Short mmCIF file of C-alpha atoms in Angstrom, two decimals:
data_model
loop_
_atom_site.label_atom_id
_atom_site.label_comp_id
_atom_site.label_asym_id
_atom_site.label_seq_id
_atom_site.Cartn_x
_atom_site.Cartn_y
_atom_site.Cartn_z
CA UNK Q 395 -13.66 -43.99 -0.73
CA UNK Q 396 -11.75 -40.25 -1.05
CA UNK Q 397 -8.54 -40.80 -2.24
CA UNK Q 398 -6.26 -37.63 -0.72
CA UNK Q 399 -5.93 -35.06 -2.49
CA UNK Q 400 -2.73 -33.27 -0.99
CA UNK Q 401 -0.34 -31.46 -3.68
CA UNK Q 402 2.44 -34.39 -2.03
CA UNK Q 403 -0.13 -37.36 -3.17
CA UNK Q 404 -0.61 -35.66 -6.64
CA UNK Q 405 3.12 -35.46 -6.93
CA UNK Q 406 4.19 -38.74 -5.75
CA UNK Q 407 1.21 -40.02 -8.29
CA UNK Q 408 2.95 -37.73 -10.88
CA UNK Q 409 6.36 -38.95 -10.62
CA UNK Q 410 4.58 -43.02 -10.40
CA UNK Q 411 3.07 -42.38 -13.62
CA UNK Q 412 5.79 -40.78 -15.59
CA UNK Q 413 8.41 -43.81 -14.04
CA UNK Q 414 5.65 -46.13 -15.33
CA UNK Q 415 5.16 -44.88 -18.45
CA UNK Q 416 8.94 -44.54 -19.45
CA UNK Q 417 9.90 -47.86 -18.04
CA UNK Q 418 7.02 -49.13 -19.97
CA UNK Q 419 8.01 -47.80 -22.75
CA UNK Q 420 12.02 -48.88 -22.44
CA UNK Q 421 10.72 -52.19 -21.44
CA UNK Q 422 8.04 -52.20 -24.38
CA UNK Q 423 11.27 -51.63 -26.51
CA UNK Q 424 13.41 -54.08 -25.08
CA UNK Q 425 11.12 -56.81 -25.90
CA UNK Q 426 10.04 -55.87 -29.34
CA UNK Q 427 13.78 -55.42 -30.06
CA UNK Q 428 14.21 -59.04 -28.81
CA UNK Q 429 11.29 -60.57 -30.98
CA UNK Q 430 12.27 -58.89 -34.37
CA UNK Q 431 15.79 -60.36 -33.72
CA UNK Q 432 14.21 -64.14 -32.75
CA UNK Q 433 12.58 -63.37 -35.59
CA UNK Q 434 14.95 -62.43 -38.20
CA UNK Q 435 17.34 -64.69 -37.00
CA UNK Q 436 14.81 -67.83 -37.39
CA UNK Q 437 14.39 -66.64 -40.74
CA UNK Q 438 17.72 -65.42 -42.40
CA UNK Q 439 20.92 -66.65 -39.55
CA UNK Q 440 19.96 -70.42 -39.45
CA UNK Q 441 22.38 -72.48 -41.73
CA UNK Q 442 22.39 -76.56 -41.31
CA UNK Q 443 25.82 -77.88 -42.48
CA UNK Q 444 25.71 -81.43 -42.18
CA UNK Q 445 25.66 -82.10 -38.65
CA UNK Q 446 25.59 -78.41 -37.57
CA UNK Q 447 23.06 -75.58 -36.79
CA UNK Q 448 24.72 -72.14 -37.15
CA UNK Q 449 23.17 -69.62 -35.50
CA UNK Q 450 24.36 -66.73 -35.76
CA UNK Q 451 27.85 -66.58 -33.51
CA UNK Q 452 26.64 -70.06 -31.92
CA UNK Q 453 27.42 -73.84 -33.59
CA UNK Q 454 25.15 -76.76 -32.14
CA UNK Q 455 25.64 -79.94 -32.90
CA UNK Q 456 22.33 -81.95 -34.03
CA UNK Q 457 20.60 -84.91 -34.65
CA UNK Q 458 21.18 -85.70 -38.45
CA UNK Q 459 18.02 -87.78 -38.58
CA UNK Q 460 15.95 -83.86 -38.45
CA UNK Q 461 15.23 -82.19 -40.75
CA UNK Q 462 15.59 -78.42 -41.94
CA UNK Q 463 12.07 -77.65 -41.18
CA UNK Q 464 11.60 -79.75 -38.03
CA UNK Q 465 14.93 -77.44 -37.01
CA UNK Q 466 13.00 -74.30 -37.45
CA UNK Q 467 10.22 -75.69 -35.91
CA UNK Q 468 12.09 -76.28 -32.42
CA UNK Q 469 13.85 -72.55 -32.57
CA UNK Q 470 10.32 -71.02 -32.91
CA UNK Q 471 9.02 -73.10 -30.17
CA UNK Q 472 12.19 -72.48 -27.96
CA UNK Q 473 12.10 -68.41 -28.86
CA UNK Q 474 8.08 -68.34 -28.41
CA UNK Q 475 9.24 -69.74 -24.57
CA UNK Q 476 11.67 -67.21 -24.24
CA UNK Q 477 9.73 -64.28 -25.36
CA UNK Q 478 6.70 -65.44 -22.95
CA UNK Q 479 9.34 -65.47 -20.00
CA UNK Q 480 10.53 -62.42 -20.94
CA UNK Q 481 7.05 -60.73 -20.93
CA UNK Q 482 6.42 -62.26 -17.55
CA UNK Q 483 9.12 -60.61 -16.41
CA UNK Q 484 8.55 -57.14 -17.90
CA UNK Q 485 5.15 -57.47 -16.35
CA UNK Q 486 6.79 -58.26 -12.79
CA UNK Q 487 9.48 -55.65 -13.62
CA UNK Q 488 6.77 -53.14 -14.19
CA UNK Q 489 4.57 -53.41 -11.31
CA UNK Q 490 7.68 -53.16 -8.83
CA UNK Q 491 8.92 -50.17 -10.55
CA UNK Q 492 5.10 -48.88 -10.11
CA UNK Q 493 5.24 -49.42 -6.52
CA UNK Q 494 9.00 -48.31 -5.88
CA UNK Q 495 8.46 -45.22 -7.97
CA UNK Q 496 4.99 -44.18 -5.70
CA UNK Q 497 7.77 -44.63 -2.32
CA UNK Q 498 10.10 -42.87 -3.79
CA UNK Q 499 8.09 -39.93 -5.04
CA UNK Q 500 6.18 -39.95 -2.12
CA UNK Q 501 9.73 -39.18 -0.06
CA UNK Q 502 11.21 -36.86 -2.95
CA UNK Q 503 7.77 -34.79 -3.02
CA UNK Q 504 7.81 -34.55 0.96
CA UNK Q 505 11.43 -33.06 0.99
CA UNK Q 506 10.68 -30.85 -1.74
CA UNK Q 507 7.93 -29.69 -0.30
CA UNK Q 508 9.18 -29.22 3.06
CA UNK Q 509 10.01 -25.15 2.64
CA UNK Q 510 6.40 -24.88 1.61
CA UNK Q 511 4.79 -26.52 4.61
CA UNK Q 512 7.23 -24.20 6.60
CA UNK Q 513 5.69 -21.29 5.26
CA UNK Q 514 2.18 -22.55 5.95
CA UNK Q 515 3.01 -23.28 9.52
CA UNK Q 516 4.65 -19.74 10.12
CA UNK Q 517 1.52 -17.98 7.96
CA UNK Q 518 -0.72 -19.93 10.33
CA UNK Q 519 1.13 -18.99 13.51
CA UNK Q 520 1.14 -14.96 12.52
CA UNK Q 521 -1.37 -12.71 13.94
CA UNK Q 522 -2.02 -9.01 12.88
CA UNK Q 523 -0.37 -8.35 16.88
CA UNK Q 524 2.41 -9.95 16.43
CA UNK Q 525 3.82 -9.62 12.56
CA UNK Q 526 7.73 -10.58 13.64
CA UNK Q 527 7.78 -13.98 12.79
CA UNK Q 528 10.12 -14.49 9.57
CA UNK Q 529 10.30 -17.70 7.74
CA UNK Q 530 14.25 -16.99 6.87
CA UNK Q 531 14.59 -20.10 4.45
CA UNK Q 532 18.09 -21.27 3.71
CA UNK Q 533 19.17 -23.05 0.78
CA UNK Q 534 20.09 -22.46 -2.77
CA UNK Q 535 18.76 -19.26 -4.97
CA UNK Q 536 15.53 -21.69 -6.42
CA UNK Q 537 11.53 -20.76 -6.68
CA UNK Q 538 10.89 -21.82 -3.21
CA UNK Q 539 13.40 -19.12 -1.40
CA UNK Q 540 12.99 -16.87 -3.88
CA UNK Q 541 9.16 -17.02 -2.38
CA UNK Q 542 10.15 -17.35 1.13
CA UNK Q 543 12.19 -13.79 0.59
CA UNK Q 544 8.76 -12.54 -0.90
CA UNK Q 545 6.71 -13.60 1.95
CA UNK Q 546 9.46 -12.32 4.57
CA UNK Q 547 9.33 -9.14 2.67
CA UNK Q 548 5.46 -8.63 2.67
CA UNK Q 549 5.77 -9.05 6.50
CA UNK Q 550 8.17 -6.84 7.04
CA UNK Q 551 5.49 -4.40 5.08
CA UNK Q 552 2.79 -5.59 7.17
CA UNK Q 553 4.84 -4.99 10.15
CA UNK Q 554 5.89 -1.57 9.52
CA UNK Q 555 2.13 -0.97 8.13
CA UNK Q 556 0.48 -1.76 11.29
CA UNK Q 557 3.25 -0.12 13.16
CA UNK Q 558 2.05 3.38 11.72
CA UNK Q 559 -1.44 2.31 11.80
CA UNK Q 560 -0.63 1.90 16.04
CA UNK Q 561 0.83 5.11 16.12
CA UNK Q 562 -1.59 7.09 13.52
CA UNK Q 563 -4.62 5.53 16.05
CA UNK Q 564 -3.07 6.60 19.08
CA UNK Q 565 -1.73 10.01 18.00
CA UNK Q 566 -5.69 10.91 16.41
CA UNK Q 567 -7.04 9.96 20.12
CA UNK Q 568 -4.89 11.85 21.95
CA UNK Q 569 -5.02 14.84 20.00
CA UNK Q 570 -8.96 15.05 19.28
CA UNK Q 571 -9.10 14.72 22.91
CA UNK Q 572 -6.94 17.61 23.48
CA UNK Q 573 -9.56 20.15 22.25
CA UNK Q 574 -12.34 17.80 23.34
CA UNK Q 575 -11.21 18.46 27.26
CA UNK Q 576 -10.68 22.53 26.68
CA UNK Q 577 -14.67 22.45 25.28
CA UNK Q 578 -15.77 20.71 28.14
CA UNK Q 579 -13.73 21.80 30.74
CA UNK Q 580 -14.64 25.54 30.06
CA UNK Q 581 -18.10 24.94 29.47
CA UNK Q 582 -18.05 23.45 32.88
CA UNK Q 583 -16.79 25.95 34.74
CA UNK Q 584 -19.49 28.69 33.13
CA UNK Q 585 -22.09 26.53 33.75
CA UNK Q 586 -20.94 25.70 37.45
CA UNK Q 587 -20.78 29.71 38.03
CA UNK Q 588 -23.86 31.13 38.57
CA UNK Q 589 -22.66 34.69 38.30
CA UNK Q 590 -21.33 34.11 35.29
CA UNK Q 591 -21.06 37.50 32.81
CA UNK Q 592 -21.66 37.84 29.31
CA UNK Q 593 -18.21 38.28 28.93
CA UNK Q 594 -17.07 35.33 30.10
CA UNK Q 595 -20.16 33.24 28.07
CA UNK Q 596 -18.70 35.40 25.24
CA UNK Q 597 -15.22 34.47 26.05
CA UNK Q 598 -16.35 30.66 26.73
CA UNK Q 599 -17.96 30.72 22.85
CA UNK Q 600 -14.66 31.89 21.35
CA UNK Q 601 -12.77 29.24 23.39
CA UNK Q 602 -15.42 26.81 22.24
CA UNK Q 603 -14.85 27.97 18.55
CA UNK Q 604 -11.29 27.75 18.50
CA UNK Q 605 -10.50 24.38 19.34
CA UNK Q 606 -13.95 23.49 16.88
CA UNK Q 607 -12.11 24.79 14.26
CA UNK Q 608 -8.97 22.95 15.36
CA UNK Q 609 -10.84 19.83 15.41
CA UNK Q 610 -12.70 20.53 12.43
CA UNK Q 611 -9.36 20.72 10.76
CA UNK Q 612 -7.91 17.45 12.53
CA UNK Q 613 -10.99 15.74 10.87
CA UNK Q 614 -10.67 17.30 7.46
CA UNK Q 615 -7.33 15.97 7.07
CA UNK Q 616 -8.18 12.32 8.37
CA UNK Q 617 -10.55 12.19 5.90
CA UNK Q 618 -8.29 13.13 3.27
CA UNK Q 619 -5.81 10.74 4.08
CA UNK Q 620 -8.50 8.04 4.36
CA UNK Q 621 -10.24 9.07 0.73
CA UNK Q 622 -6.74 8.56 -0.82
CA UNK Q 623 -5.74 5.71 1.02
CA UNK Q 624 -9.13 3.84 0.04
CA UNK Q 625 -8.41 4.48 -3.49
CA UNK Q 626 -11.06 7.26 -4.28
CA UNK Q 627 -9.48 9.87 -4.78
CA UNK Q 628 -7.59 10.75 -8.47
CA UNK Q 629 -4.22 10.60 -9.13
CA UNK Q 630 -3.49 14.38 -11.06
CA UNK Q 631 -0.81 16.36 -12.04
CA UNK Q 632 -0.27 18.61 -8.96
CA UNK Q 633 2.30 21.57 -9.18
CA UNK Q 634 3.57 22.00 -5.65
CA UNK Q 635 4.73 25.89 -6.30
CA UNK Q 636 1.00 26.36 -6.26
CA UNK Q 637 -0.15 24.28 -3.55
CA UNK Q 638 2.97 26.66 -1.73
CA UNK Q 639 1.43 29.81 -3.08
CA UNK Q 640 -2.16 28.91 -1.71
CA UNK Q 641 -1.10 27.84 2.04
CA UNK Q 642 0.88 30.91 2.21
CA UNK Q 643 -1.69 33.41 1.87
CA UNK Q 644 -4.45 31.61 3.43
CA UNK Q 645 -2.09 31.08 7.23
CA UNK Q 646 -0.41 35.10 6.63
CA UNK Q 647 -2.92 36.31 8.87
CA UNK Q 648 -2.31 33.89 11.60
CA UNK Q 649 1.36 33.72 11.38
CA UNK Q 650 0.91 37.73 11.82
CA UNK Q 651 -0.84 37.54 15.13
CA UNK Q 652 1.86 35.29 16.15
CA UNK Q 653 4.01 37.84 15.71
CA UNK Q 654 6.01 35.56 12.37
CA UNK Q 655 6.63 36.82 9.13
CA UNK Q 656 6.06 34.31 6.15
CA UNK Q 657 8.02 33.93 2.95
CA UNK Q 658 7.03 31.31 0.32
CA UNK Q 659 9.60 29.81 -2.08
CA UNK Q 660 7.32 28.75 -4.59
CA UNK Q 661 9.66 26.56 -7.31
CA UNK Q 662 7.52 24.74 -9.90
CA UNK Q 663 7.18 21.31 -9.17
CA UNK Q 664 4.92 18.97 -11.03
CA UNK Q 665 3.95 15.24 -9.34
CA UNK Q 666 1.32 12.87 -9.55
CA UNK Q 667 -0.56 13.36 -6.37
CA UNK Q 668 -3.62 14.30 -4.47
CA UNK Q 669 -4.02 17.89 -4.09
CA UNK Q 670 -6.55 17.95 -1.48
CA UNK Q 671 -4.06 15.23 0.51
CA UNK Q 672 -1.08 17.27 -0.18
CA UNK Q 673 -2.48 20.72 1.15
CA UNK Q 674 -3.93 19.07 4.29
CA UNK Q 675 -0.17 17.87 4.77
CA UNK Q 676 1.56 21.21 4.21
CA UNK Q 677 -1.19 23.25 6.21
CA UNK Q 678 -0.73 20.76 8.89
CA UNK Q 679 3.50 21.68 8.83
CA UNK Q 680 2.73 24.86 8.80
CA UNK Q 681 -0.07 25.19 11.73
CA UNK Q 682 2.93 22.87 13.54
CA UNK Q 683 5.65 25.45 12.79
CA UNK Q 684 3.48 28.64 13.54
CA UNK Q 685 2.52 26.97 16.73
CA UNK Q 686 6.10 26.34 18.04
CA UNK Q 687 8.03 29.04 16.95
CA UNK Q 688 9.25 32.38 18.76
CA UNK Q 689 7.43 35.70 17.81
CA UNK Q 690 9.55 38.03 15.49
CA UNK Q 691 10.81 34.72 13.69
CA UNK Q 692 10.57 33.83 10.09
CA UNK Q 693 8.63 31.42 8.44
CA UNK Q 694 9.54 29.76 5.14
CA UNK Q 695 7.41 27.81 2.68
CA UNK Q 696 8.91 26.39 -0.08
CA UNK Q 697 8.85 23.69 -3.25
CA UNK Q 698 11.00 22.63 -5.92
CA UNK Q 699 12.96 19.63 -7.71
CA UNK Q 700 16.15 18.35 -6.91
CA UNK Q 701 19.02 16.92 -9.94
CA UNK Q 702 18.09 13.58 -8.65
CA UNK Q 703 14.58 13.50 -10.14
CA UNK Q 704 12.59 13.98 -6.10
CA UNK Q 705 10.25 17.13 -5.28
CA UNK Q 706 9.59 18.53 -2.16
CA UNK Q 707 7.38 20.60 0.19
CA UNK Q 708 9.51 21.74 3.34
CA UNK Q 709 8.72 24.11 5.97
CA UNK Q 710 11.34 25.70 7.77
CA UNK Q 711 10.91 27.24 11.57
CA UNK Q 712 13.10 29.49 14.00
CA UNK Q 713 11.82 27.55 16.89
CA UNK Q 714 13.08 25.94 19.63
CA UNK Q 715 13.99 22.26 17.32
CA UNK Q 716 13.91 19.29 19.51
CA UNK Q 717 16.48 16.01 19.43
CA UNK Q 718 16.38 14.85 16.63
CA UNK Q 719 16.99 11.00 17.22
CA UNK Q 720 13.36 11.54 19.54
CA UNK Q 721 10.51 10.48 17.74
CA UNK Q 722 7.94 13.48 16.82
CA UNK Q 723 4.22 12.64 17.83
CA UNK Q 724 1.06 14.35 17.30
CA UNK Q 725 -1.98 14.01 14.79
CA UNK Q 726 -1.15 16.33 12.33
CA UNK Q 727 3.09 15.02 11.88
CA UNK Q 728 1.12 11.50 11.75
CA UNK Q 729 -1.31 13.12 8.80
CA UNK Q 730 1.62 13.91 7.09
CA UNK Q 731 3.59 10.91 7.28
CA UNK Q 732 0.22 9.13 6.02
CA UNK Q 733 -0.22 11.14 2.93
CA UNK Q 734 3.73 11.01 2.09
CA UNK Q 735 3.54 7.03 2.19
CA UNK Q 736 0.29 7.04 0.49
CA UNK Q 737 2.49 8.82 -2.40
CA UNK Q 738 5.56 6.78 -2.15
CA UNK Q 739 7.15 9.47 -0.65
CA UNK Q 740 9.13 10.04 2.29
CA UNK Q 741 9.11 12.33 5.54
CA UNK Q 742 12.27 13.70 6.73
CA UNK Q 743 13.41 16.27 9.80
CA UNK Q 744 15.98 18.44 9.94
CA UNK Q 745 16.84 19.85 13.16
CA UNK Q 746 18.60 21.42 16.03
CA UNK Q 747 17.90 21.96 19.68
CA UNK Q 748 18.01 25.93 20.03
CA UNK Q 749 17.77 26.43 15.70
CA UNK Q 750 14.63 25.65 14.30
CA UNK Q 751 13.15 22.63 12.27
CA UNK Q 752 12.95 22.06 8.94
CA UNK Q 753 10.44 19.32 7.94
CA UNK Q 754 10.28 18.13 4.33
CA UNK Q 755 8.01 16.59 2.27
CA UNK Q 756 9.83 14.03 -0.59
CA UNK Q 757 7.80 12.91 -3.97
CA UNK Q 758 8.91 11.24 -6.43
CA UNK Q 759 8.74 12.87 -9.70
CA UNK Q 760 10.78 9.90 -11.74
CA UNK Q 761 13.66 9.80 -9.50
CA UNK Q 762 14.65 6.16 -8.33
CA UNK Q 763 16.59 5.19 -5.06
CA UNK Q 764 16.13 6.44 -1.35
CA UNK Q 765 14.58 9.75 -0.99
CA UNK Q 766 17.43 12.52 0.00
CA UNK Q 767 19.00 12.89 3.53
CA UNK Q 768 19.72 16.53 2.77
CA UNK Q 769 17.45 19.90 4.05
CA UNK Q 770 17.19 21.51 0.29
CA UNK Q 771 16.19 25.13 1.88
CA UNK Q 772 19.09 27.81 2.51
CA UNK Q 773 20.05 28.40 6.02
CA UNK Q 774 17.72 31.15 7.58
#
């Protein structure tokens, strides 16, 4: 026979055992108290005076015909009887309290326990579709809502984990497909046109090449993103007025044949980062800006440390800005809010319809508290 094994069962056997034991023990003490003061009463209280038997606080009258000895012989007889009822009814007294004690345990356990099964049910109900469910426990500041906040919390992580997981998937489909339909809509057409030229083969290859490249970008930064977030890539001391430096002068000739001028703001700023991660992020800001902003604009690049203990990588546009309470899509934004919350970092826009976009880059660099609101670069 398996007896159950449930944390309630071991509790209510718990609280049986430690009611035994120290009702036991009182009891145990009750009736050794009792003997030794039979005992020491037989032998030290008892005083015959003529036809009297003082014990103790009591006077009986007795038989003058016994003697002294056949007195002491009848109160050791008479306190044997006593202290054998008296064990019978410790031994009674114990095995109710045995039995009353595995009840009541058994119903103190279950309410105590009650919060905990509630958080098994709810963990058992949650999927990874549908994180929402919250256990919300009321009830005093104890262990068990103390842990109910904790799991609520690591939901609410979950949640907002698979949230951007959802949006990272769908953004990376929709814009490696983007490229994916030029190549193979171009190539089409060439191939469907028998008269094609070598010009337009030649003009096909550089379409081909252009949106490879794009791609081949797209890719390099997912795996970036996916190296750090799996934990194998080093943590380093990166100084972002270098990273600045470096992403400047590598997109100058592009953001000349856009017709943009670029101007890098390169304040040393030291964090503990991935530099590979952290370049993919600010060349992705950068393609983003060159690609939306107006020829003749200005371009700026920039890093530095605020008072407040957080460092930043912002690039600022003279595009067209878009509403701001709109949510931004597109792979490489979603690259970049991946890296920034793989640093503990955060990603924030600042912009106007009609003015340009600023989009920054937060790290902590031993600061503590929210990430700032403000846009740290001057007003173009």
């Amino acid at each position: 026979m398996r007896f159950p094994r449930s944390i309630r069962f071991r509790l209510s056997a718990l609280y049986s055992a430690v009611a035994f034991g120290l009702g036991g023990v009182v009891l145990g003490l009750v009736y050794a108290a009792i003997r030794w003061q039979l005992t020491r009463q037989t032998e030290t209280r008892m005083i015959v005076r003529g036809r009297q038997l003082v014990l103790g606080n009591y006077t009986l009258v007795i038989d003058p015909r016994l003697e002294e000895a056949q007195v002491r012989t009848l109160e050791s007889l008479f306190n044997q009887f006593v202290l054998d009822q008296l064990a019978r009814y410790i031994l009674l007294a114990l095995v109710l309290l045995s039995v009353v004690s595995l009840v009541v345990g058994w119903v103190i356990a279950g309410r105590a326990l009650a919060p905990v099964s509630n958080i098994t049910e709810v963990a058992r109900e949650i999927e990874a579709s549908d994180l929402s469910r919250r256990i919300d426990l009321q009830g005093p500041d104890d262990e068990l809502t103390r842990l109910a906040a904790t799991f609520d919390g690591m939901l609410e992580r979950l949640e907002r984990a698979f949230r951007s997981q959802r949006k990272f998937l769908a953004d990376t489909s929709h814009d490696l497909r983007t490229p994916l339909s030029v190549i193979r809509s171009n190539v089409e057409v060439t191939l469907d046109d028998p008269a094609t030229s070598l010009d337009e083969w030649r003009s096909t290859g550089e379409i081909v090449v252009r949106n490879a490249t794009r791609m081949g970008a797209m890719i390099d930064g997912l795996l970036a993103a996916a190296r750090f977030e799996g934990g194998q890539a080093a943590m380093v001391t990166v100084d972002l007025a270098v990273l600045v430096q470096l992403v400047a002068v590598d997109h100058s000739p592009s953001a000349t044949a856009a017709g943009l001028s670029i101007e890098a703001l390169a304040a040393s700023a030291e964090v503990q980062g991935e530099p590979i991660a952290l370049s993919r992020a600010l060349t992705n800001l950068v393609d983003n800006a060159i690609r939306v902003s107006t020829p003749g604009g200005k371009l700026r690049i920039a890093s530095g440390r605020t008072t407040t203990g957080w460092s930043y990588l912002a690039v600022s546009d003279q595009g067209p800005g878009f509403d701001a309470d709109k949510t931004w899509t597109g792979f490489g934004l979603s690259i970049v809010e991946k890296v920034v919350q793989l640093h503990n970092g955060a990603f924030r826009v600042q912009t106007e319809e009609g003015r340009g976009s600023t989009m920054i880059m937060w790290l902590p660099a031993g600061g503590e508290g929210e990430a700032p609101e403000v846009n740290p670069l001057p007003v173009l």
